[in-house]
C-alpha positions as a Markdown table, in Angstrom:
| # | Residue | x | y | z |
|---|---|---|---|---|
| 1 | Unk | 6.4 | -148.8 | -46.5 |
| 2 | Unk | 6.2 | -152.3 | -45.1 |
| 3 | Unk | 6.5 | -155.3 | -47.3 |
| 4 | Unk | 3.4 | -157.4 | -48.2 |
| 5 | Unk | 2.7 | -161.1 | -48.7 |
| 6 | Unk | -0.1 | -161.6 | -51.3 |
| 7 | Unk | -1.7 | -164.9 | -52.1 |
| 8 | Unk | -3.2 | -165.4 | -55.5 |
| 9 | Unk | -5.6 | -168.3 | -56.5 |
| 10 | Unk | -5.9 | -169.8 | -59.9 |
| 11 | Unk | -2.1 | -169.3 | -60.4 |
| 12 | Unk | -2.1 | -171.6 | -63.6 |
| 13 | Unk | -4.3 | -169.0 | -65.4 |
| 14 | Unk | -2.9 | -167.4 | -68.6 |
| 15 | Unk | -2.9 | -163.8 | -67.0 |
| 16 | Unk | -0.9 | -164.8 | -63.9 |
| 17 | Unk | 2.6 | -163.9 | -65.4 |
| 18 | Unk | 1.4 | -160.4 | -66.1 |
| 19 | Unk | -0.1 | -160.0 | -62.7 |
| 20 | Unk | 2.8 | -161.3 | -60.7 |
| 21 | Unk | 5.1 | -159.0 | -62.7 |
| 22 | Unk | 2.9 | -156.1 | -61.8 |
| 23 | Unk | 3.0 | -157.0 | -58.1 |
| 24 | Unk | 6.8 | -157.6 | -58.0 |
| 25 | Unk | 7.5 | -154.4 | -60.0 |
| 26 | Unk | 5.1 | -152.1 | -58.2 |
| 27 | Unk | 7.8 | -149.4 | -57.6 |
| 28 | Unk | 6.8 | -148.9 | -53.9 |
| 29 | Unk | 7.6 | -151.8 | -51.8 |
| 30 | Unk | 8.7 | -155.5 | -51.7 |
| 31 | Unk | 5.8 | -157.9 | -52.4 |
| 32 | Unk | 6.1 | -161.7 | -51.9 |
| 33 | Unk | 3.7 | -163.5 | -54.1 |
| 34 | Unk | 2.2 | -167.0 | -53.1 |
| 35 | Unk | 0.5 | -168.9 | -55.8 |
| 36 | Unk | -2.0 | -171.8 | -55.3 |
| 37 | Unk | -3.6 | -174.0 | -57.8 |
| 38 | Unk | -5.2 | -177.5 | -58.0 |
| 39 | Unk | -2.5 | -178.7 | -60.5 |
| 40 | Unk | 1.2 | -178.8 | -60.2 |
| 41 | Unk | 3.2 | -176.8 | -62.8 |
| 42 | Unk | 7.0 | -176.5 | -62.5 |
| 43 | Unk | 6.9 | -173.2 | -64.6 |
| 44 | Unk | 4.9 | -171.5 | -61.8 |
| 45 | Unk | 7.8 | -172.1 | -59.4 |
| 46 | Unk | 9.8 | -169.8 | -61.4 |
| 47 | Unk | 7.3 | -167.1 | -61.4 |
| 48 | Unk | 5.9 | -167.0 | -57.9 |
| 49 | Unk | 7.9 | -166.8 | -54.6 |
| 50 | Unk | 6.1 | -169.9 | -53.1 |
| 51 | Unk | 3.6 | -172.3 | -54.5 |
| 52 | Unk | 1.0 | -174.7 | -52.9 |
| 53 | Unk | -1.3 | -177.2 | -54.2 |
| 54 | Unk | -4.9 | -176.9 | -53.1 |
| 55 | Unk | -8.2 | -178.9 | -53.8 |
| 56 | Unk | -10.6 | -177.8 | -56.4 |
| 57 | Unk | -12.7 | -174.7 | -55.7 |
| 58 | Unk | -15.8 | -177.0 | -55.6 |
| 59 | Unk | -14.1 | -179.2 | -52.8 |
| 60 | Unk | -15.7 | -178.5 | -49.4 |
| 61 | Unk | -12.2 | -178.2 | -47.9 |
| 62 | Unk | -11.0 | -175.6 | -50.5 |
| 63 | Unk | -11.5 | -172.6 | -48.3 |
| 64 | Unk | -10.1 | -174.3 | -45.2 |
| 65 | Unk | -6.9 | -175.0 | -47.3 |
| 66 | Unk | -6.6 | -171.4 | -48.2 |
| 67 | Unk | -7.1 | -170.3 | -44.5 |
| 68 | Unk | -4.4 | -172.7 | -43.4 |
| 69 | Unk | -1.9 | -171.3 | -45.9 |
| 70 | Unk | -2.8 | -167.7 | -45.0 |
| 71 | Unk | -2.3 | -168.4 | -41.4 |
| 72 | Unk | 1.0 | -170.2 | -41.8 |
| 73 | Unk | 2.5 | -167.9 | -44.2 |
| 74 | Unk | 1.1 | -164.6 | -42.7 |
| 75 | Unk | -0.6 | -163.6 | -45.8 |
| 76 | Unk | -1.6 | -159.9 | -45.8 |
| 77 | Unk | -3.9 | -160.0 | -48.8 |
| 78 | Unk | -5.7 | -162.8 | -50.6 |
| 79 | Unk | -6.5 | -162.1 | -54.3 |
| 80 | Unk | -9.0 | -164.6 | -55.7 |
| 81 | Unk | -9.4 | -165.1 | -59.4 |
| 82 | Unk | -12.3 | -167.6 | -59.9 |
| 83 | Unk | -15.9 | -166.5 | -59.8 |
| 84 | Unk | -16.9 | -169.7 | -58.3 |
| 85 | Unk | -15.1 | -169.1 | -55.0 |
| 86 | Unk | -16.0 | -165.5 | -54.3 |
| 87 | Unk | -19.3 | -166.0 | -52.4 |
| 88 | Unk | -18.0 | -168.7 | -50.1 |
| 89 | Unk | -14.8 | -166.5 | -49.5 |
| 90 | Unk | -17.1 | -163.5 | -48.7 |
| 91 | Unk | -19.1 | -165.6 | -46.3 |
| 92 | Unk | -16.1 | -166.6 | -44.4 |
| 93 | Unk | -14.4 | -163.1 | -44.4 |
| 94 | Unk | -14.2 | -162.9 | -40.6 |
| 95 | Unk | -12.1 | -166.1 | -40.5 |
| 96 | Unk | -9.5 | -164.6 | -42.7 |
| 97 | Unk | -9.5 | -161.4 | -40.8 |
| 98 | Unk | -8.9 | -163.5 | -37.7 |
| 99 | Unk | -5.6 | -164.8 | -39.2 |
| 100 | Unk | -4.6 | -161.3 | -40.3 |
| 101 | Unk | -5.5 | -161.7 | -44.0 |
| 102 | Unk | -7.6 | -159.2 | -45.9 |
| 103 | Unk | -9.8 | -160.5 | -48.7 |
| 104 | Unk | -9.8 | -158.7 | -52.0 |
| 105 | Unk | -13.5 | -159.5 | -52.4 |
| 106 | Unk | -16.5 | -157.2 | -52.7 |
| 107 | Unk | -19.3 | -157.1 | -50.2 |
| 108 | Unk | -22.9 | -157.9 | -50.3 |
| 109 | Unk | -24.8 | -158.2 | -53.6 |
| 110 | Unk | -21.9 | -156.9 | -55.7 |
| 111 | Unk | -20.5 | -160.4 | -56.2 |
| 112 | Unk | -23.8 | -161.8 | -57.4 |
| 113 | Unk | -24.2 | -158.9 | -59.9 |
| 114 | Unk | -20.7 | -158.9 | -61.2 |
| 115 | Unk | -20.5 | -162.8 | -61.6 |
| 116 | Unk | -23.4 | -162.6 | -64.0 |
| 117 | Unk | -22.5 | -160.6 | -67.2 |
| 118 | Unk | -26.2 | -160.0 | -68.1 |
| 119 | Unk | -27.1 | -158.9 | -64.5 |
| 120 | Unk | -24.0 | -156.5 | -64.5 |
| 121 | Unk | -25.0 | -154.9 | -67.9 |
| 122 | Unk | -28.6 | -154.5 | -66.6 |
| 123 | Unk | -27.3 | -152.9 | -63.4 |
| 124 | Unk | -25.2 | -150.5 | -65.4 |
| 125 | Unk | -28.0 | -149.6 | -67.9 |
| 126 | Unk | -30.6 | -148.8 | -65.1 |
| 127 | Unk | -28.1 | -146.3 | -63.7 |
| 128 | Unk | -27.4 | -144.6 | -66.9 |
| 129 | Unk | -24.0 | -146.1 | -67.6 |
| 130 | Unk | -23.0 | -146.6 | -71.3 |
| 131 | Unk | -23.0 | -150.2 | -72.5 |
| 132 | Unk | -22.8 | -151.9 | -75.8 |
| 133 | Unk | -26.0 | -152.9 | -77.3 |
| 134 | Unk | -27.0 | -156.3 | -75.7 |
| 135 | Unk | -29.8 | -158.7 | -75.0 |
| 136 | Unk | -30.3 | -162.2 | -73.4 |
| 137 | Unk | -30.2 | -165.4 | -75.4 |
| 138 | Unk | -31.9 | -168.5 | -73.8 |
| 139 | Unk | -33.0 | -170.4 | -76.9 |
| 140 | Unk | -32.5 | -170.5 | -80.6 |
| 141 | Unk | -35.5 | -168.2 | -81.3 |
| 142 | Unk | -33.8 | -165.6 | -79.1 |
| 143 | Unk | -30.4 | -166.3 | -80.7 |
| 144 | Unk | -31.8 | -165.3 | -84.1 |
| 145 | Unk | -33.7 | -162.2 | -82.7 |
| 146 | Unk | -30.6 | -161.1 | -80.7 |
| 147 | Unk | -28.3 | -161.0 | -83.8 |
| 148 | Unk | -31.0 | -159.1 | -85.8 |
| 149 | Unk | -31.4 | -156.6 | -82.9 |
| 150 | Unk | -27.8 | -155.9 | -82.5 |
| 151 | Unk | -27.4 | -155.3 | -86.3 |
| 152 | Unk | -25.9 | -158.4 | -87.8 |
| 153 | Unk | -24.6 | -158.8 | -90.5 |
| 154 | Unk | -23.7 | -155.1 | -90.6 |
| 155 | Unk | -22.1 | -155.4 | -87.1 |
| 156 | Unk | -20.1 | -158.1 | -85.5 |
| 157 | Unk | -21.7 | -159.9 | -82.6 |
| 158 | Unk | -20.1 | -161.4 | -79.4 |
| 159 | Unk | -22.0 | -164.2 | -77.7 |
| 160 | Unk | -21.1 | -165.2 | -74.2 |
| 161 | Unk | -22.5 | -167.4 | -71.4 |
| 162 | Unk | -23.6 | -165.1 | -68.7 |
| 163 | Unk | -22.0 | -167.2 | -65.8 |
| 164 | Unk | -18.6 | -168.4 | -67.0 |
| 165 | Unk | -15.0 | -167.5 | -66.7 |
| 166 | Unk | -11.6 | -168.2 | -68.2 |
| 167 | Unk | -13.0 | -167.4 | -71.8 |
| 168 | Unk | -15.4 | -170.3 | -71.6 |
| 169 | Unk | -18.6 | -170.1 | -73.6 |
| 170 | Unk | -17.6 | -167.1 | -75.7 |
| 171 | Unk | -17.6 | -166.7 | -79.6 |
| 172 | Unk | -17.4 | -163.8 | -81.9 |
| 173 | Unk | -19.3 | -163.8 | -85.3 |
| 174 | Unk | -17.7 | -161.3 | -87.6 |
| 175 | Unk | -19.4 | -161.1 | -91.0 |
| 176 | Unk | -16.1 | -159.7 | -92.5 |
| 177 | Unk | -14.3 | -163.0 | -91.7 |
| 178 | Unk | -15.0 | -166.0 | -93.8 |
| 179 | Unk | -14.3 | -169.6 | -92.7 |
| 180 | Unk | -11.3 | -169.5 | -95.0 |
| 181 | Unk | -10.0 | -166.5 | -93.1 |
| 182 | Unk | -10.6 | -168.1 | -89.7 |
| 183 | Unk | -8.8 | -171.3 | -90.8 |
| 184 | Unk | -5.7 | -169.5 | -92.2 |
| 185 | Unk | -5.4 | -166.3 | -90.5 |
| 186 | Unk | -6.7 | -166.9 | -86.9 |
| 187 | Unk | -5.0 | -169.0 | -84.3 |
| 188 | Unk | -6.5 | -172.4 | -83.5 |
| 189 | Unk | -7.8 | -171.1 | -80.1 |
| 190 | Unk | -9.6 | -168.1 | -81.9 |
| 191 | Unk | -12.9 | -167.0 | -80.7 |
| 192 | Unk | -14.2 | -166.2 | -84.2 |
| 193 | Unk | -16.8 | -168.6 | -85.6 |
| 194 | Unk | -19.3 | -168.3 | -88.4 |
| 195 | Unk | -23.1 | -167.6 | -87.7 |
| 196 | Unk | -24.3 | -171.0 | -89.0 |
| 197 | Unk | -21.6 | -172.9 | -87.3 |
| 198 | Unk | -22.4 | -171.4 | -83.9 |
| 199 | Unk | -26.1 | -171.8 | -84.4 |
| 200 | Unk | -25.5 | -175.4 | -85.4 |
| 201 | Unk | -23.6 | -176.0 | -82.2 |
| 202 | Unk | -26.4 | -174.5 | -80.0 |
| 203 | Unk | -28.9 | -176.6 | -81.9 |
| 204 | Unk | -27.3 | -179.8 | -80.7 |
| 205 | Unk | -29.0 | -179.6 | -77.3 |
| 206 | Unk | -32.7 | -178.9 | -76.5 |
| 207 | Unk | -31.5 | -176.2 | -74.1 |
| 208 | Unk | -28.3 | -174.4 | -73.1 |
| 209 | Unk | -27.0 | -172.2 | -70.4 |
| 210 | Unk | -28.2 | -168.5 | -70.4 |
| 211 | Unk | -26.2 | -166.4 | -72.7 |
| 212 | Unk | -26.1 | -162.8 | -73.9 |
| 213 | Unk | -25.3 | -161.3 | -77.3 |
| 214 | Unk | -23.6 | -157.9 | -77.5 |
| 215 | Unk | -21.9 | -155.7 | -79.9 |
| 216 | Unk | -18.3 | -156.8 | -80.5 |
| 217 | Unk | -16.0 | -154.2 | -79.1 |
| 218 | Unk | -12.6 | -154.5 | -80.9 |
| 219 | Unk | -9.4 | -153.0 | -79.6 |
| 220 | Unk | -6.6 | -153.8 | -77.2 |
| 221 | Unk | -7.5 | -155.4 | -74.0 |
| 222 | Unk | -5.7 | -154.7 | -70.8 |
| 223 | Unk | -6.2 | -155.1 | -67.0 |
| 224 | Unk | -5.4 | -152.8 | -64.1 |
| 225 | Unk | -4.8 | -154.3 | -60.6 |
| 226 | Unk | -5.0 | -152.1 | -57.5 |
| 227 | Unk | -4.6 | -152.8 | -53.8 |
| 228 | Unk | -5.8 | -150.0 | -51.3 |
| 229 | Unk | -6.6 | -149.6 | -47.8 |
| 230 | Unk | -9.2 | -146.8 | -47.5 |
| 231 | Unk | -7.4 | -145.0 | -50.2 |
| 232 | Unk | -4.0 | -145.2 | -48.5 |
| 233 | Unk | -0.8 | -147.4 | -49.0 |
| 234 | Unk | -1.9 | -148.6 | -52.5 |
| 235 | Unk | 0.2 | -150.4 | -55.1 |
| 236 | Unk | -0.9 | -150.9 | -58.7 |
| 237 | Unk | 0.2 | -152.3 | -62.0 |
| 238 | Unk | -1.3 | -152.9 | -65.5 |
| 239 | Unk | -0.9 | -155.6 | -68.1 |
């Protein structure tokens, strides 16, 4: 099997050490990992094989910077990890193909559906796939009704922004956890919050981004990363 060069975006993300470890220790072939991010971080140099600074994903020259790196470094696969970059990358897929780089990005409407958590759940529900109990939340009245519909306070509820990433806009309201428990037994960056505190935060503004409430599903979280070419020559790992 031939060696691969893979470029990963958002290399400063907290999941990146596990991902890079999976790629390096795939058990099948040698993989060179190139990381890019908008911020310099010396620790990343110890993790990836090469590292480049790029503009913000909102910068009009962001994709051009990725194209240049892919061309110069002969990148085989680009793995993007920011929701905000996916649609633009998909539109310019042919330019990456021209420099020999395959984009690990879905086609067509799949990106728009998967980038919106509520749209994804609705897509699954219509097709008979099992989902946790959920409903949209666009204002405080819907907030109250959503918690009642899901079964609070008998059940814990997870509230999340429908179009966000990196754990932004997500909180968990668990009736079994008091404010005392959250203060002393949860880490400072914990997602847990009380019902009244969360409602008070949302009430600070006349409107807020679309959110969705859903049953909280406890358990161990893990990721599976897979690269394949029409079902052949794949590498994978989990973290």
